[in-house]
Amino acid sequence: RRTYFRGFASFVKKIRPGRKYRHPKTGEIIQLPPRPYIDFTVSPAFLKTLGVTKTTPRPAGRRKRK
């Protein structure tokens, strides 16, 4: 089920699949169950209002250390 805020964004409930996890202290393998989460998608109209394009330019090369 999807919830819309017209001109702003939409929210939808999804299920993150379960996975295996290793406890760092004991080394025991634990099975994590599937968990729900909220997926957030920004409206194209809102992005246009903000003046954001789909691709954001990134600086070329590596960042220099100080």
PDB file of C-alpha atoms in Angstrom:
ATOM      1  CA  ARG A   1       0.000   0.000   0.000  1.00  0.00           C
ATOM      2  CA  ARG A   2       1.438   3.361  -1.064  1.00  0.00           C
ATOM      3  CA  THR A   3       0.817   6.698   0.652  1.00  0.00           C
ATOM      4  CA  TYR A   4       1.133   9.859  -1.451  1.00  0.00           C
ATOM      5  CA  PHE A   5       1.686  13.463  -0.531  1.00  0.00           C
ATOM      6  CA  ARG A   6       1.041  15.048  -3.927  1.00  0.00           C
ATOM      7  CA  GLY A   7       3.838  17.341  -4.997  1.00  0.00           C
ATOM      8  CA  PHE A   8       6.142  16.134  -2.191  1.00  0.00           C
ATOM      9  CA  ALA A   9       6.788  12.389  -1.917  1.00  0.00           C
ATOM     10  CA  SER A  10       5.402   8.883  -1.579  1.00  0.00           C
ATOM     11  CA  PHE A  11       5.916   6.224   1.088  1.00  0.00           C
ATOM     12  CA  VAL A  12       5.491   2.473   0.753  1.00  0.00           C
ATOM     13  CA  LYS A  13       5.978  -0.295   3.323  1.00  0.00           C
ATOM     14  CA  LYS A  14       8.376  -3.016   2.142  1.00  0.00           C
ATOM     15  CA  ILE A  15       9.936  -6.107   3.718  1.00  0.00           C
ATOM     16  CA  ARG A  16      13.713  -6.407   4.051  1.00  0.00           C
ATOM     17  CA  PRO A  17      14.663 -10.101   3.696  1.00  0.00           C
ATOM     18  CA  GLY A  18      16.179 -12.023   6.582  1.00  0.00           C
ATOM     19  CA  ARG A  19      19.912 -12.683   6.659  1.00  0.00           C
ATOM     20  CA  LYS A  20      22.637 -14.420   8.615  1.00  0.00           C
ATOM     21  CA  TYR A  21      24.675 -12.313  11.039  1.00  0.00           C
ATOM     22  CA  ARG A  22      27.834 -13.138  13.000  1.00  0.00           C
ATOM     23  CA  HIS A  23      27.909 -11.886  16.583  1.00  0.00           C
ATOM     24  CA  PRO A  24      31.259 -10.034  16.833  1.00  0.00           C
ATOM     25  CA  LYS A  25      32.036 -11.015  20.432  1.00  0.00           C
ATOM     26  CA  THR A  26      31.032 -14.693  20.466  1.00  0.00           C
ATOM     27  CA  GLY A  27      31.345 -15.531  16.750  1.00  0.00           C
ATOM     28  CA  GLU A  28      27.913 -17.175  16.892  1.00  0.00           C
ATOM     29  CA  ILE A  29      25.924 -17.167  13.621  1.00  0.00           C
ATOM     30  CA  ILE A  30      22.451 -15.686  14.146  1.00  0.00           C
ATOM     31  CA  GLN A  31      19.553 -15.721  11.669  1.00  0.00           C
ATOM     32  CA  LEU A  32      17.884 -12.300  11.509  1.00  0.00           C
ATOM     33  CA  PRO A  33      14.177 -12.424  10.565  1.00  0.00           C
ATOM     34  CA  PRO A  34      12.618 -10.405   7.717  1.00  0.00           C
ATOM     35  CA  ARG A  35      11.862  -6.838   8.821  1.00  0.00           C
ATOM     36  CA  PRO A  36       9.535  -4.134   7.523  1.00  0.00           C
ATOM     37  CA  TYR A  37      10.858  -0.736   6.468  1.00  0.00           C
ATOM     38  CA  ILE A  38       9.494   2.415   4.847  1.00  0.00           C
ATOM     39  CA  ASP A  39      10.632   3.251   1.307  1.00  0.00           C
ATOM     40  CA  PHE A  40      10.639   7.007   0.617  1.00  0.00           C
ATOM     41  CA  THR A  41      10.522   8.421  -2.931  1.00  0.00           C
ATOM     42  CA  VAL A  42      10.697  12.156  -3.618  1.00  0.00           C
ATOM     43  CA  SER A  43       8.240  13.564  -6.166  1.00  0.00           C
ATOM     44  CA  PRO A  44       9.730  14.826  -9.453  1.00  0.00           C
ATOM     45  CA  ALA A  45       7.623  17.991  -9.007  1.00  0.00           C
ATOM     46  CA  PHE A  46       9.279  18.652  -5.628  1.00  0.00           C
ATOM     47  CA  LEU A  47      12.757  18.094  -7.080  1.00  0.00           C
ATOM     48  CA  LYS A  48      11.931  20.543  -9.864  1.00  0.00           C
ATOM     49  CA  THR A  49      10.813  23.113  -7.270  1.00  0.00           C
ATOM     50  CA  LEU A  50      14.149  22.697  -5.475  1.00  0.00           C
ATOM     51  CA  GLY A  51      16.062  22.954  -8.742  1.00  0.00           C
ATOM     52  CA  VAL A  52      17.703  19.542  -8.338  1.00  0.00           C
ATOM     53  CA  THR A  53      18.689  17.550 -11.426  1.00  0.00           C
ATOM     54  CA  LYS A  54      18.851  13.752 -11.625  1.00  0.00           C
ATOM     55  CA  THR A  55      22.634  13.708 -11.886  1.00  0.00           C
ATOM     56  CA  THR A  56      24.668  15.619  -9.363  1.00  0.00           C
ATOM     57  CA  PRO A  57      28.207  16.412 -10.554  1.00  0.00           C
ATOM     58  CA  ARG A  58      30.936  14.886  -8.418  1.00  0.00           C
ATOM     59  CA  PRO A  59      34.463  16.199  -8.086  1.00  0.00           C
ATOM     60  CA  ALA A  60      36.983  14.356 -10.238  1.00  0.00           C
ATOM     61  CA  GLY A  61      39.841  12.434  -8.674  1.00  0.00           C
ATOM     62  CA  ARG A  62      40.590  11.613  -5.068  1.00  0.00           C
ATOM     63  CA  ARG A  63      40.231  14.026  -2.206  1.00  0.00           C
ATOM     64  CA  LYS A  64      43.497  15.297  -0.812  1.00  0.00           C
ATOM     65  CA  ARG A  65      44.437  14.809   2.812  1.00  0.00           C
ATOM     66  CA  LYS A  66      45.181  17.812   4.957  1.00  0.00           C
TER      67      LYS A  66
END
